Each structure stands twice: as C-alpha cells, then as structure tokens.
C-alpha cells in the first residue's frame, strides 16, 4: 500500500527558553492508504497535540509532516465535541455545503451534492434540514464525518471521536469509520485513551507516554505481546480487554 502521510522526528514545545515544556519528543510514523493507525496513551501523553500537528492546526517545534497524497487540506480532523465543530445556526446540509462553497455563494443548489454524504453516513433527508442542536450526539458525529468526507480527504484524524458516545452508538460510528477506510481508501489516525476501542479498528498501534513513543507495531502483536511495562499497564487497566486477551490465549 502506498503511504499517504509521513511524520518524521516531530517534537513540540509549549513556551520558549527556560520555560519551554516538551509535550512531544521525536515522534515518527507513517500511514498507508486505507490503513488505521491507533494512537493511545493516558491524558497528557501528547496524543491530541500530535493529531493537531498532523492536521495542520499546530506547527511542530522540530521535525516534518509530509502529506504525500495532497496538501494540508487532504487531512481532515474529527474531534470529540462535534457540536462545537458545527455552526449551530445552520441546518446540516448548509454546514456541509460550506466545504465546497469556498468561492461560491452558499445556495440551495449545493444541497443535493451534500446529500450524497448525508446518505452515506446513514442520515435522512429530514436530518439534513435540522440544526445540530436538534440531533443526538451520535448523529452530530456522523455529520462531522460526512462534512470531512465532502472535503475529499486522504487522511482522517479522529481525536477521541467516540469517547463521549453511548456504547451502542459508539459501535455504529466505529463501523462507519471502518466502511470509510474500506470503501474510500481513506487512512485514519484514531486517537483514544481507550485501548479496547482502538483494538476493534486499528491495524497498527502507537503507544505514547509523556510525549514519547513507548511502542509501535501491529495491533495483534502490541496487545498480545506488549514490549513495554507502560503498554501492559494500559491493557491491565482495561478489564474487558484484558479478559478478552486471556480468553484468546486460553483458546490458542
């Protein structure tokens, strides 16, 4: 598979001089077309900062981010609080049409092109005419995904994109993201504190602690044969995942 994104030796400091605080240290990764890379770690590990650098919202202090299949616009970001990412005064279809109306008047003629993505994420014609406050959290997150897809990305950065959703709704959104990568070949960087959620989706996992990569490899290897004490602690702190791994080991 061809690479669509390459991050090389990226570090990030907040502040300058003696007050500088390093939140990322020498992080490197690559993502191929249609691949899902899970990025996990505790709060404060640098996950969100890495995501924002990849999406172009923050500059790295050191290192480079190469968008190998297009410019920065080829990367779209989906965040935890979908309500804040959508204009509360606009109906769903208009929020989506903004993406393709850069130099055009936002008219109703753009509604039908937007509907292609509304339907793809499983929302209805009626949903498209509603405002974000009239939708559930899961519906808003699907709108955020549809809006990102309308920009024609090669990479989606999902930062805690399902952490605030109920379990059943979370599964629906995860299944949708799986479809996105399978149908459209879009690579996904899936950032989460929950290694159990990542295990359902990711091909590879990168484990961060205090801005440093502790482990990086295929999901099955990282979960079943972790190399770092930190990764083992993350797994043991997730009882449902630890039980599942123990059962698979017993059945082997």
Coordinates of C-alpha atoms in Angstrom, one line a residue:
X1 CA 0.0 0.0 0.0
X2 CA 1.2 3.5 -0.8
X3 CA 2.0 5.9 2.0
X4 CA -0.3 9.0 2.3
X5 CA 1.3 10.6 5.4
X6 CA 4.8 10.6 6.9
X7 CA 5.7 12.1 10.3
X8 CA 9.4 12.4 10.8
X9 CA 11.1 13.1 14.2
X10 CA 8.4 15.5 15.3
X11 CA 8.8 17.3 18.7
X12 CA 6.7 20.0 20.2
X13 CA 7.4 22.5 22.9
X14 CA 4.9 24.9 24.6
X15 CA 6.6 28.0 25.7
X16 CA 10.2 29.2 25.0
X17 CA 13.5 29.3 26.6
X18 CA 13.8 28.0 30.2
X19 CA 10.0 27.8 30.4
X20 CA 9.7 25.6 27.4
X21 CA 7.7 22.4 28.2
X22 CA 8.2 19.5 25.8
X23 CA 5.0 17.6 25.1
X24 CA 6.2 15.5 22.1
X25 CA 9.6 14.1 21.7
X26 CA 11.0 12.7 18.4
X27 CA 7.8 11.0 17.1
X28 CA 7.9 9.3 13.8
X29 CA 5.1 7.4 12.0
X30 CA 3.7 6.7 8.6
X31 CA 0.2 5.8 7.4
X32 CA -0.7 4.0 4.1
X33 CA -3.9 4.3 2.1
X34 CA -6.8 2.6 3.8
X35 CA -4.9 1.9 6.9
X36 CA -6.0 2.7 10.5
X37 CA -3.3 3.7 13.0
X38 CA -4.4 3.8 16.6
X39 CA -2.7 6.3 18.9
X40 CA -3.2 5.5 22.6
X41 CA -2.0 6.8 25.9
X42 CA -3.2 8.4 29.1
X43 CA -4.4 12.0 29.4
X44 CA -1.4 14.3 28.9
X45 CA 0.5 11.8 26.8
X46 CA 0.6 14.2 23.8
X47 CA -2.0 12.3 21.6
X48 CA -4.1 15.4 20.8
X49 CA -1.1 17.6 20.2
X50 CA 0.2 15.0 17.7
X51 CA -3.2 14.9 16.0
X52 CA -3.4 18.7 15.7
X53 CA 0.1 18.9 14.2
X54 CA -0.8 16.2 11.7
X55 CA -4.0 18.1 10.8
X56 CA -2.0 21.4 10.4
X57 CA -3.5 23.2 13.3
X58 CA -0.2 23.4 15.2
X59 CA 3.4 23.7 13.8
X60 CA 6.0 21.3 15.1
X61 CA 8.9 22.7 17.0
X62 CA 11.1 20.1 15.3
X63 CA 10.6 17.6 12.6
X64 CA 8.4 17.4 9.5
X65 CA 4.9 16.3 8.5
X66 CA 4.6 15.2 4.8
X67 CA 1.2 15.0 3.1
X68 CA 2.2 12.6 0.3
X69 CA -1.2 12.5 -1.4
X70 CA -2.0 16.2 -1.4
X71 CA -1.6 19.4 0.7
X72 CA -2.8 20.0 4.3
X73 CA -6.4 20.1 3.1
X74 CA -6.1 16.4 2.3
X75 CA -6.2 15.8 6.1
X76 CA -9.4 16.4 8.0
X77 CA -10.0 16.3 11.7
X78 CA -12.9 14.9 13.7
X79 CA -13.0 15.9 17.4
X80 CA -14.8 14.7 20.5
X81 CA -17.2 17.6 20.8
X82 CA -18.9 17.5 17.4
X83 CA -21.4 20.3 18.5
X84 CA -18.5 22.8 18.7
X85 CA -17.3 21.9 15.2
X86 CA -20.7 22.7 13.5
X87 CA -22.4 26.1 13.1
X88 CA -25.5 25.9 15.4
X89 CA -27.4 28.3 13.2
X90 CA -27.1 26.3 10.0
X91 CA -29.0 23.2 9.0
X92 CA -26.8 20.2 8.5
X93 CA -26.7 20.4 4.7
X94 CA -25.5 24.0 4.8
X95 CA -22.8 23.2 7.2
X96 CA -21.6 20.6 4.8
X97 CA -22.1 22.8 1.7
X98 CA -19.6 25.3 3.3
X99 CA -16.9 22.8 2.5
X100 CA -17.5 23.0 -1.3
X101 CA -18.6 26.7 -1.4
X102 CA -15.2 28.3 -0.8
X103 CA -15.6 30.8 -3.5
X104 CA -19.3 30.3 -4.3
X105 CA -22.4 31.7 -2.8
X106 CA -24.0 29.2 -0.3
X107 CA -27.2 28.5 -2.2
X108 CA -29.7 25.7 -2.1
X109 CA -28.3 24.3 -5.3
X110 CA -25.5 22.9 -3.2
X111 CA -27.9 20.8 -1.1
X112 CA -28.0 17.8 -3.4
X113 CA -24.2 17.3 -3.6
X114 CA -24.2 17.5 0.2
X115 CA -26.9 14.8 0.4
X116 CA -24.6 12.2 -1.1
X117 CA -22.5 12.3 2.1
X118 CA -25.5 12.7 4.4
X119 CA -26.9 9.4 3.0
X120 CA -23.5 7.7 3.1
X121 CA -23.3 8.2 6.9
X122 CA -26.8 6.9 7.4
X123 CA -28.7 10.1 8.0
X124 CA -32.0 11.1 6.4
X125 CA -33.3 13.9 4.2
X126 CA -35.1 15.2 7.3
X127 CA -31.9 15.1 9.3
X128 CA -30.2 17.3 6.7
X129 CA -32.6 20.1 7.3
X130 CA -32.2 20.0 11.1
X131 CA -29.8 22.1 13.1
X132 CA -27.0 20.5 15.1
X133 CA -28.9 21.1 18.4
X134 CA -31.8 19.1 17.1
X135 CA -29.6 16.0 16.6
X136 CA -28.3 13.4 19.0
X137 CA -24.6 13.2 19.8
X138 CA -24.2 10.2 17.5
X139 CA -26.0 11.9 14.7
X140 CA -23.8 15.0 15.1
X141 CA -20.7 12.9 15.0
X142 CA -21.9 11.3 11.7
X143 CA -22.5 14.8 10.3
X144 CA -18.9 15.7 11.3
X145 CA -17.7 12.6 9.4
X146 CA -19.9 13.5 6.4
X147 CA -18.6 17.0 6.4
X148 CA -15.0 15.8 6.5
X149 CA -15.6 13.4 3.6
X150 CA -17.1 16.2 1.5
X151 CA -13.6 17.8 1.5
X152 CA -12.1 14.8 -0.3
X153 CA -9.5 13.9 2.4
X154 CA -6.8 11.2 2.1
X155 CA -6.4 11.1 5.9
X156 CA -8.9 11.5 8.8
X157 CA -7.6 12.3 12.2
X158 CA -10.2 11.2 14.8
X159 CA -9.4 12.6 18.2
X160 CA -11.4 10.8 20.9
X161 CA -14.2 10.8 18.3
X162 CA -16.4 8.2 20.1
X163 CA -15.4 8.7 23.7
X164 CA -18.5 10.7 24.7
X165 CA -21.0 8.4 22.9
X166 CA -23.1 5.5 24.4
X167 CA -21.8 2.0 23.8
X168 CA -24.3 1.2 21.0
X169 CA -23.9 4.5 19.3
X170 CA -20.1 4.1 19.6
X171 CA -20.3 0.8 17.7
X172 CA -22.3 2.5 14.9
X173 CA -19.7 5.2 14.5
X174 CA -16.8 2.7 14.6
X175 CA -18.5 0.6 11.9
X176 CA -19.0 3.7 9.8
X177 CA -15.3 4.6 10.1
X178 CA -14.4 1.0 9.0
X179 CA -16.6 1.5 6.0
X180 CA -14.9 4.8 5.1
X181 CA -11.5 3.2 5.0
X182 CA -12.7 0.1 3.1
X183 CA -14.9 1.9 0.6
X184 CA -12.9 5.0 0.0
X185 CA -9.4 4.0 0.9
X186 CA -9.1 6.9 3.4
X187 CA -6.4 6.4 6.0
X188 CA -7.4 7.0 9.6
X189 CA -5.4 8.1 12.6
X190 CA -7.6 7.1 15.5
X191 CA -6.6 8.8 18.8
X192 CA -8.0 7.4 22.0
X193 CA -7.3 6.9 25.7
X194 CA -9.2 3.6 25.4
X195 CA -7.0 0.8 24.0
X196 CA -10.1 -1.5 23.9
X197 CA -11.8 0.7 21.4
X198 CA -8.6 1.0 19.3
X199 CA -8.3 -2.8 19.3
X200 CA -11.5 -3.0 17.3
X201 CA -10.4 -0.7 14.5
X202 CA -6.7 -0.3 14.2
X203 CA -4.2 -2.2 12.0
X204 CA -1.3 -0.8 14.0
X205 CA -1.0 0.9 17.4
X206 CA 1.4 3.6 18.6
X207 CA 1.6 4.0 22.3
X208 CA 2.5 7.4 23.7
X209 CA 3.6 8.3 27.3
X210 CA 4.6 11.9 28.2
X211 CA 5.2 12.6 24.5
X212 CA 7.5 9.7 23.9
X213 CA 6.7 6.6 21.7
X214 CA 6.8 3.6 24.1
X215 CA 5.7 1.1 21.5
X216 CA 4.6 0.9 17.8
X217 CA 3.6 -2.2 15.9
X218 CA 0.8 -4.4 14.6
X219 CA -2.3 -4.3 16.8
X220 CA -2.2 -8.1 17.5
X221 CA 1.4 -8.0 18.5
X222 CA 1.1 -4.9 20.7
X223 CA -1.9 -6.3 22.5
X224 CA -0.8 -9.9 22.9
X225 CA 3.0 -9.4 23.3
X226 CA 3.5 -5.9 24.6
X227 CA 7.1 -4.9 24.9
X228 CA 6.8 -2.0 27.4
X229 CA 5.6 -2.0 31.0
X230 CA 3.5 1.1 30.1
X231 CA 1.5 -0.8 27.5
X232 CA 1.0 -3.7 29.8
X233 CA -0.4 -1.3 32.4
X234 CA -2.8 0.2 29.9
X235 CA -4.1 -3.2 29.0
X236 CA -4.5 -4.3 32.6
X237 CA -6.4 -1.0 33.3
X238 CA -9.0 -2.1 30.7
X239 CA -10.6 -5.1 32.3
X240 CA -12.8 -6.0 29.3
X241 CA -9.8 -6.1 27.0
X242 CA -7.6 -8.0 29.4
X243 CA -10.4 -10.7 29.8
X244 CA -10.7 -10.9 26.0
X245 CA -6.9 -11.4 25.6
X246 CA -6.8 -14.0 28.3
X247 CA -9.6 -16.0 26.7
X248 CA -8.0 -15.8 23.3
X249 CA -4.7 -17.1 24.9
X250 CA -6.5 -20.0 26.6
X251 CA -8.1 -21.0 23.3
X252 CA -4.9 -20.9 21.4

